[in-house]
Coordinates of C-alpha atoms and ligand atoms in Angstrom, one line a residue:
X1 CA 0.0 0.0 0.0
X2 CA 1.3 3.4 -0.9
X3 CA 0.9 5.8 2.0
X4 CA 0.3 8.7 -0.4
X5 CA -3.0 6.9 -1.3
X6 CA -3.9 5.6 2.1
X7 CA -7.3 6.9 3.2
X8 CA -6.9 8.5 6.7
X9 CA -3.8 10.3 7.8
X10 CA -1.9 10.9 11.0
X11 CA -3.0 13.8 13.2
X12 CA -1.3 16.0 15.8
X13 CA -4.5 16.6 17.7
X14 CA -7.1 14.2 19.2
X15 CA -10.7 14.9 20.3
X16 CA -10.4 16.7 23.7
X17 CA -12.6 14.2 25.5
X18 CA -10.5 11.2 24.5
X19 CA -8.5 10.3 27.6
X20 CA -7.5 6.7 27.0
X21 CA -4.1 5.8 25.5
X22 CA -5.6 3.4 22.9
X23 CA -8.1 6.0 21.5
X24 CA -5.5 8.8 21.4
X25 CA -2.9 6.7 19.5
X26 CA -5.5 5.0 17.3
X27 CA -7.1 8.3 16.3
X28 CA -3.8 10.1 15.8
X29 CA -2.5 7.2 13.7
X30 CA -5.6 7.2 11.4
X31 CA -6.7 3.7 12.6
X32 CA -10.1 4.8 13.8
X33 CA -12.3 7.8 13.7
X34 CA -14.5 8.9 16.5
X35 CA -18.2 9.4 15.7
X36 CA -19.4 9.9 19.2
X37 CA -18.8 8.5 22.7
X38 CA -18.2 4.7 22.4
X39 CA -18.8 4.7 18.6
X40 CA -15.9 4.5 16.1
X41 CA -15.3 4.1 12.4
X42 CA -12.5 1.7 11.5
X43 CA -10.4 3.3 8.8
X44 CA -8.4 1.1 6.4
X45 CA -5.4 0.8 8.7
X46 CA -7.5 0.0 11.7
X47 CA -9.6 -2.5 9.9
X48 CA -6.5 -4.4 8.8
X49 CA -5.6 -5.0 12.4
X50 CA -9.1 -5.8 13.5
X51 CA -9.5 -8.3 10.7
X52 CA -6.2 -10.0 11.7
X53 CA -7.4 -10.3 15.3
X54 CA -10.7 -11.7 14.1
X55 CA -9.1 -14.1 11.7
X56 CA -7.0 -15.5 14.5
X57 CA -10.1 -15.9 16.6
X58 CA -11.9 -17.5 13.7
X59 CA -9.1 -19.9 13.0
X60 CA -9.0 -21.1 16.6
X61 CA -12.8 -21.5 16.8
X62 CA -12.9 -23.5 13.6
X63 CA -10.1 -25.7 14.9
X64 CA -12.3 -26.4 17.9
X65 CA -15.0 -27.7 15.5
X66 CA -17.3 -24.7 15.9
X67 CA -19.2 -23.4 12.9
X68 CA -19.5 -19.8 11.9
X69 CA -23.0 -18.2 11.5
X70 CA -24.1 -14.6 11.2
X71 CA -27.2 -13.6 13.2
X72 CA -29.2 -10.4 13.0
X73 CA -28.6 -7.3 15.1
X74 CA -32.2 -6.4 15.1
X75 CA -34.0 -8.7 17.5
X76 CA -37.8 -9.2 18.1
X77 CA -38.9 -7.8 21.5
X78 CA -40.9 -11.0 22.2
X79 CA -37.7 -13.1 22.5
X80 CA -36.3 -10.6 25.0
X81 CA -39.6 -10.6 27.0
X82 CA -39.5 -14.4 27.0
X83 CA -36.3 -14.4 29.0
X84 CA -37.3 -11.4 31.1
X85 CA -34.3 -9.5 29.8
X86 CA -36.3 -6.9 27.9
X87 CA -36.7 -5.2 31.3
X88 CA -33.7 -6.5 33.3
X89 CA -30.9 -6.1 30.8
X90 CA -29.6 -2.7 31.9
X91 CA -27.6 -1.7 28.8
X92 CA -30.1 -3.0 26.2
X93 CA -30.8 -0.6 23.4
X94 CA -34.6 -0.7 22.8
X95 CA -35.8 0.9 19.5
X96 CA -39.2 1.3 17.9
X97 CA -40.2 1.2 14.2
X98 CA -42.6 3.5 12.2
X99 CA -45.4 1.1 13.0
X100 CA -44.5 1.3 16.7
X101 CA -43.2 -2.2 16.9
X102 CA -40.3 -2.5 19.3
X103 CA -37.0 -4.2 18.9
X104 CA -33.7 -4.8 20.7
X105 CA -30.3 -4.1 19.2
X106 CA -28.4 -7.3 20.0
X107 CA -26.0 -6.9 22.9
X108 CA -25.6 -10.8 23.0
X109 CA -27.4 -13.5 21.1
X110 CA -29.0 -16.1 23.4
X111 CA -32.4 -14.7 22.5
X112 CA -31.8 -15.5 18.8
X113 CA -29.8 -18.7 19.0
X114 CA -31.9 -20.7 21.4
X115 CA -35.1 -20.2 19.4
X116 CA -33.1 -21.0 16.2
X117 CA -32.0 -24.3 17.7
X118 CA -35.5 -25.6 18.3
X119 CA -35.9 -25.8 14.5
X120 CA -32.9 -28.1 14.1
X121 CA -32.5 -30.2 17.3
X122 CA -34.7 -33.2 17.9
X123 CA -32.6 -36.1 19.0
X124 CA -29.3 -36.6 20.9
X125 CA -28.0 -37.5 17.4
X126 CA -28.3 -33.8 16.5
X127 CA -25.9 -32.8 19.3
X128 CA -23.3 -31.5 20.0
X129 CA -23.6 -28.1 18.2
X130 CA -21.2 -25.3 18.5
X131 CA -22.0 -22.1 16.7
X132 CA -20.2 -18.7 16.7
X133 CA -20.3 -15.4 15.0
X134 CA -18.1 -12.3 14.9
X135 CA -20.4 -9.4 14.9
X136 CA -21.2 -5.9 16.0
X137 CA -22.8 -5.7 19.4
X138 CA -24.8 -2.8 20.8
X139 CA -24.8 -1.9 24.5
X140 CA -26.0 1.4 26.1
X141 CA -22.9 1.6 28.2
X142 CA -23.1 4.6 30.6
X143 CA -19.3 5.0 30.8
X144 CA -18.0 4.8 27.2
X145 CA -14.7 6.7 27.9
X146 CA -12.0 4.2 27.3
X147 CA -11.8 4.1 23.5
X148 CA -12.1 0.6 22.1
X149 CA -12.1 -0.9 25.6
X150 CA -15.7 0.0 26.1
X151 CA -17.8 0.7 23.1
X152 CA -21.5 1.3 22.8
X153 CA -21.2 -0.3 19.4
X154 CA -18.3 -2.9 19.4
X155 CA -17.1 -6.2 17.9
X156 CA -17.5 -9.5 19.7
X157 CA -17.0 -13.1 18.9
X158 CA -19.7 -15.0 20.7
X159 CA -19.9 -18.8 20.7
X160 CA -22.6 -21.0 22.1
X161 CA -22.3 -24.8 22.5
X162 CA -25.0 -27.3 23.1
X163 CA -24.7 -30.8 24.4
X164 CA -26.7 -33.8 25.4
X165 CA -25.1 -33.9 28.9
X166 CA -23.4 -31.5 31.2
X167 CA -20.3 -33.8 31.1
X168 CA -20.1 -33.3 27.4
X169 CA -20.4 -29.6 27.9
X170 CA -17.7 -29.6 30.5
X171 CA -15.4 -31.4 28.2
X172 CA -16.0 -28.8 25.4
X173 CA -15.5 -26.0 27.9
X174 CA -12.0 -27.3 28.4
X175 CA -11.5 -27.4 24.6
X176 CA -12.6 -23.7 24.5
X177 CA -10.4 -22.8 27.4
X178 CA -7.4 -24.1 25.4
X179 CA -8.6 -22.3 22.2
X180 CA -8.8 -19.1 24.2
X181 CA -5.2 -19.5 25.5
X182 CA -4.2 -20.0 21.8
X183 CA -6.0 -16.9 20.7
X184 CA -4.5 -14.6 23.2
X185 CA -1.0 -16.1 22.8
X186 CA -1.3 -15.6 19.0
X187 CA -2.4 -12.0 19.1
X188 CA 0.5 -11.3 21.6
X189 CA -1.5 -10.7 24.8
X190 CA -0.7 -12.1 28.1
X191 CA -4.2 -12.9 29.4
X192 CA -4.5 -14.4 32.8
X193 CA -7.2 -17.0 33.6
X194 CA -9.3 -15.4 36.3
X195 CA -12.0 -17.1 38.3
X196 CA -15.1 -15.0 38.6
X197 CA -18.7 -15.4 39.7
X198 CA -21.1 -16.5 37.0
X199 CA -23.8 -13.9 37.4
X200 CA -27.4 -14.8 37.1
X201 CA -27.3 -17.5 34.5
X202 CA -24.2 -19.4 35.4
X203 CA -22.5 -20.7 38.6
X204 CA -19.0 -19.8 37.6
X205 CA -17.1 -18.1 34.9
X206 CA -13.5 -17.9 33.7
X207 CA -12.4 -14.5 32.6
X208 CA -9.3 -13.8 30.5
X209 CA -7.8 -10.7 32.1
X210 CA -4.9 -8.6 30.8
X211 CA -3.1 -7.0 33.7
X212 CA -3.0 -3.3 32.9
X213 CA -3.2 -0.1 35.0
X214 CA -6.0 1.3 32.8
X215 CA -8.2 -1.8 33.1
X216 CA -11.6 -1.4 34.8
X217 CA -11.5 -4.7 36.6
X218 CA -9.5 -5.5 39.7
X219 CA -8.1 -9.0 40.1
X220 CA -6.1 -10.8 42.7
X221 CA -3.2 -12.2 40.7
X222 CA -1.1 -15.0 42.1
X223 CA 2.5 -13.9 42.2
X224 CA 3.6 -17.5 41.8
X225 CA 1.5 -19.4 39.2
X226 CA -0.2 -16.9 36.9
X227 CA -3.8 -17.4 37.7
X228 CA -6.2 -14.9 39.3
X229 CA -9.5 -14.3 41.0
X230 CA -11.8 -11.4 40.2
X231 CA -12.0 -9.2 43.4
X232 CA -15.8 -9.0 43.1
X233 CA -16.1 -12.6 44.3
X234 CA -12.9 -13.1 46.2
X235 CA -13.0 -14.5 49.6
X236 CA -9.5 -16.1 49.2
X237 CA -6.4 -14.7 50.8
X238 CA -4.0 -17.0 48.9
X239 CA -4.0 -18.7 45.5
X240 CA -6.3 -21.7 45.4
X241 CA -4.0 -23.6 43.2
X242 CA -0.5 -23.2 44.7
X243 CA -1.1 -21.3 47.9
X244 CA 1.0 -18.4 46.6
X245 CA 0.3 -14.8 47.7
X246 CA -2.1 -12.7 45.8
X247 CA -1.5 -9.2 44.5
X248 CA -4.1 -6.7 43.7
X249 CA -3.9 -5.7 40.0
X250 CA -5.9 -3.7 37.6
X251 CA -6.9 -5.6 34.4
X252 CA -8.8 -5.6 31.1
X253 CA -11.2 -8.4 30.6
X254 CA -10.7 -9.5 27.0
X255 CA -12.9 -12.6 27.1
X256 CA -14.8 -15.0 29.2
X257 CA -16.3 -18.5 29.1
X258 CA -19.0 -20.0 31.3
X259 CA -21.3 -23.0 31.4
X260 CA -24.9 -21.9 31.2
X261 CA -27.7 -23.0 33.6
X262 CA -30.8 -24.3 31.9
X263 CA -32.7 -21.0 32.1
X264 CA -32.7 -20.2 28.4
X265 CA -33.3 -23.8 27.4
X266 CA -36.4 -23.8 29.6
X267 CA -37.5 -20.4 28.3
X268 CA -37.4 -21.5 24.7
X269 CA -38.0 -25.2 25.2
X270 CA -34.8 -26.3 23.7
X271 CA -35.0 -30.0 24.3
X272 CA -34.1 -33.3 22.5
X273 CA -34.9 -37.0 22.9
X274 CA -32.2 -38.9 24.6
X275 CA -31.2 -42.6 23.8
X276 CA -34.1 -43.8 25.9
X277 CA -36.5 -41.5 24.0
X278 CA -36.8 -39.3 27.1
X279 CA -37.2 -35.5 26.6
X280 CA -34.2 -33.6 28.0
X281 CA -33.1 -30.0 28.0
X282 CA -29.8 -29.2 26.3
X283 CA -26.7 -28.4 28.3
X284 CA -25.0 -25.2 27.1
X285 CA -21.9 -23.1 27.3
X286 CA -21.2 -19.5 26.3
X287 CA -17.9 -18.1 25.2
X288 CA -17.1 -14.4 24.3
X289 CA -14.2 -12.4 23.1
X290 CA -14.3 -8.7 22.6
X291 CA -12.3 -8.4 19.4
X292 CA -12.3 -4.6 19.2
X293 CA -11.5 -4.5 22.9
X294 CA -8.5 -6.8 22.2
X295 CA -7.3 -4.2 19.7
X296 CA -7.6 -1.5 22.4
X297 CA -5.9 -3.6 25.0
X298 CA -3.0 -4.3 22.6
X299 CA -2.4 -0.5 22.3
X300 CA -2.7 -0.1 26.1
X301 CA 0.0 -2.8 26.6
X302 CA 2.2 -2.1 23.6
X303 CA 3.1 1.6 23.3
X304 CA 5.7 4.1 24.2
X305 CA 5.8 7.8 24.3
X306 CA 5.9 8.0 20.5
X307 CA 3.2 5.6 19.5
X308 CA 2.1 2.0 19.1
X309 CA 4.3 -1.2 18.9
X310 CA 2.1 -3.8 17.3
X311 CA 2.9 -7.5 17.8
X312 CA 3.7 -9.0 14.4
X313 CA 0.6 -11.2 14.0
X314 CA -1.8 -8.2 14.2
X315 CA 0.3 -5.3 12.8
X316 CA -1.5 -3.7 9.9
X317 CA 1.6 -4.2 7.8
X318 CA 4.8 -6.1 8.5
X319 CA 7.2 -3.6 6.9
X320 CA 7.1 0.2 6.8
X321 CA 9.3 1.3 3.8
X322 CA 10.5 4.9 4.0
X323 CA 10.8 6.5 0.6
X324 CA 14.1 8.5 0.6
X325 CA 14.4 11.7 -1.3
X326 CA 16.4 11.2 -4.5
X327 CA 16.2 7.4 -4.1
X328 CA 12.6 7.1 -5.4
X329 CA 13.6 4.6 -8.1
X330 CA 15.4 2.3 -5.6
X331 CA 12.6 2.6 -3.1
X332 CA 10.0 1.7 -5.7
X333 CA 12.0 -1.3 -6.7
X334 CA 12.3 -2.4 -3.1
X335 CA 8.5 -2.0 -2.7
X336 CA 7.8 -4.2 -5.7
X337 CA 10.3 -6.8 -4.6
X338 CA 8.9 -7.1 -1.1
X339 CA 5.4 -7.3 -2.4
X340 CA 6.3 -10.0 -4.9
X341 CA 7.5 -12.0 -1.9
X342 CA 4.1 -11.7 -0.2
X343 CA 5.4 -9.3 2.5
X344 CA 2.8 -6.7 3.5
X345 CA 4.4 -3.3 3.0
X346 CA 3.3 0.2 3.7
X347 CA 5.4 2.4 1.5
X348 CA 5.8 6.0 2.6
X349 CA 6.0 7.5 -0.8
X350 CA 4.8 10.9 0.2
X351 CA 6.9 13.5 -1.6
X352 CA 6.1 16.6 0.4
X353 CA 6.8 15.1 3.8
X354 CA 10.2 15.6 5.5
X355 CA 12.1 12.5 6.7
X356 CA 11.8 13.5 10.3
X357 CA 8.0 13.6 10.0
X358 CA 8.0 10.2 8.2
X359 CA 10.0 8.7 11.1
X360 CA 7.7 10.2 13.6
X361 CA 4.7 8.8 11.8
X362 CA 6.3 5.4 11.5
X363 CA 6.8 5.4 15.3
X364 CA 3.1 6.4 15.8
X365 CA 1.8 3.7 13.5
X366 CA 3.9 1.0 15.1
X367 CA 4.6 -1.3 12.2
X368 CA 7.2 -3.8 13.4
X369 CA 10.0 -3.1 10.8
X370 CA 11.1 0.2 9.4
X371 CA 13.1 -0.1 6.2
X372 CA 15.2 2.5 4.4
X373 CA 17.3 2.5 1.3
X374 CA 19.5 5.6 1.1
X375 CA 22.4 6.7 -1.0
X376 CA 24.8 5.5 1.6
X377 CA 23.3 2.1 2.1
X378 CA 22.7 1.4 -1.5
X379 CA 26.3 1.9 -2.5
X380 CA 27.1 -1.1 -0.4
X381 CA 24.0 -3.0 -1.6
X382 CA 22.6 -2.7 1.9
X383 CA 19.4 -1.4 3.5
X384 CA 18.8 0.1 6.9
X385 CA 16.3 -1.8 9.0
X386 CA 15.0 -0.8 12.4
X387 CA 12.7 -2.7 14.7
X388 CA 10.0 -0.5 16.1
X389 CA 10.9 -1.7 19.6
X390 CA 14.6 -0.9 19.3
X391 CA 16.5 2.4 19.2
X392 CA 19.3 1.4 16.9
X393 CA 19.0 0.5 13.2
X394 CA 20.9 -2.4 11.7
X395 CA 22.4 -2.6 8.2
X396 CA 21.7 -5.8 6.2
X397 CA 22.3 -6.9 2.6
X398 CA 19.3 -6.3 0.4
X399 CA 18.8 -10.0 -0.3
X400 CA 18.6 -10.8 3.4
X401 CA 15.5 -8.7 4.2
X402 CA 13.1 -11.6 3.9
X403 CA 15.1 -13.9 6.1
X404 CA 15.6 -11.1 8.7
X405 CA 11.9 -10.3 9.2
X406 CA 10.7 -13.9 9.4
Ligands
ATP1 P1 -17.7 -6.0 31.1 O1 -17.7 -6.5 32.5 O2 -16.4 -5.5 30.7 O3 -18.8 -5.1 30.8 P2 -19.2 -8.2 30.2 O4 -19.1 -9.1 31.4 O5 -20.4 -7.4 30.0 O6 -17.9 -7.3 30.1 P3 -19.7 -10.1 28.1 O7 -21.1 -9.7 28.0 O8 -19.5 -11.5 28.6 O9 -18.9 -9.1 28.9 O10 -19.0 -10.0 26.7 C1 -18.0 -10.8 26.2 C2 -16.7 -9.9 26.0 O11 -17.0 -8.8 25.2 C3 -16.1 -9.3 27.2 O12 -15.2 -10.3 27.8 C4 -15.3 -8.1 26.6 O13 -14.1 -8.5 26.1 C5 -16.2 -7.7 25.5 N1 -17.0 -6.5 25.8 C6 -18.1 -6.5 26.7 N2 -18.6 -5.3 26.7 C7 -17.9 -4.5 25.9 C8 -17.9 -3.2 25.5 N3 -18.9 -2.3 25.9 N4 -17.0 -2.7 24.6 C9 -16.1 -3.6 24.0 N5 -16.0 -4.8 24.4 C10 -16.9 -5.3 25.3
MG2 MG1 -20.8 -5.4 30.4

């Protein structure tokens, strides 16, 4: 991609009401644009990163034998009344149509998926079923002040699994737990498994919490074995696994998994005939990841005073090639060469921008490798390469670039 043609550009100023680090860097870098509190447009750069995160999530869900679906955002009021959540779900957006019919804007999808299942599940032979989607969710959050960490419109992967027995469900819960570990490891986040209360519809839940001073949650993190307990439920003084001491830490919840009680199955009569021909309610589990929150969390964790430092797997591009004045021909050739090797390159071909400003923008955007071919380097058939995370550039032979960045 040529930076001269990239839609969205870096900015010196951010909206005055944006306090969070993630929103400030993402807006300044031209990754997202703020529409109103908790609502953002993803610009081309930002969408590349969001898509990478979501594709990692997708890959791990598919590997766990879940199937992707896409459910509506507009939900019939009747379904929400049936579960009682039309009145009790505090952050539900309720809207009405021209003909005065009322609808919910989906904040979560039990109210769609359970009724859907009744059309496809008759016998134990139809189970298990694991369905997920990656979709825009709507929640009327009162405190949408943390950029992508808390949106009123945001992206979530939500997966629901249905089983003939709670033992089967518990076994799948463990599969998901592993899939979650893989997801967070692959996107580059250190997410700590955190025991939490299940709320109304579950006995327990496991949250994946990224320790960070700007997180809204407080967890008690075991200083020894890397698990935690959410402080909202904690009665413990020491780690339940190893007896280690617990330290109070702020954290960002990037995902959670929990077995569901039979409430929704009862509400929507989601039952099946077991081997003996007896009618049974399905056993279910629910598994969420806030994919746009993951993007915000990555910026909260990986930044310095000058900008973002994306982990490789989710960086919008792998290489940021700096066009050098007077060396346009060489830079162009390098651009073509890298692209032909399948390396994602953002090429700063902007003519009117000074080198200093290009470097500052490169630091802000946080692409892992900055590449430069100048008069001096080219004489020796070399290029200058600098990792975003390091201060000092290195000089490597042109033909070694590929090897270096892999
Ligand atoms: P929180 O306690 O932070 O409000 P939650 O318990 O309401 O989260 P769930 O309803 O289980 O979260 O949603 C699943 C995941 O979606 C969360 O783990 C989080 O990563 C993400 N998420 C929830 N609310 C938001 C939001 N307003 N903006 C962005 N991501 C969110
Ligand atoms: Mg919430």
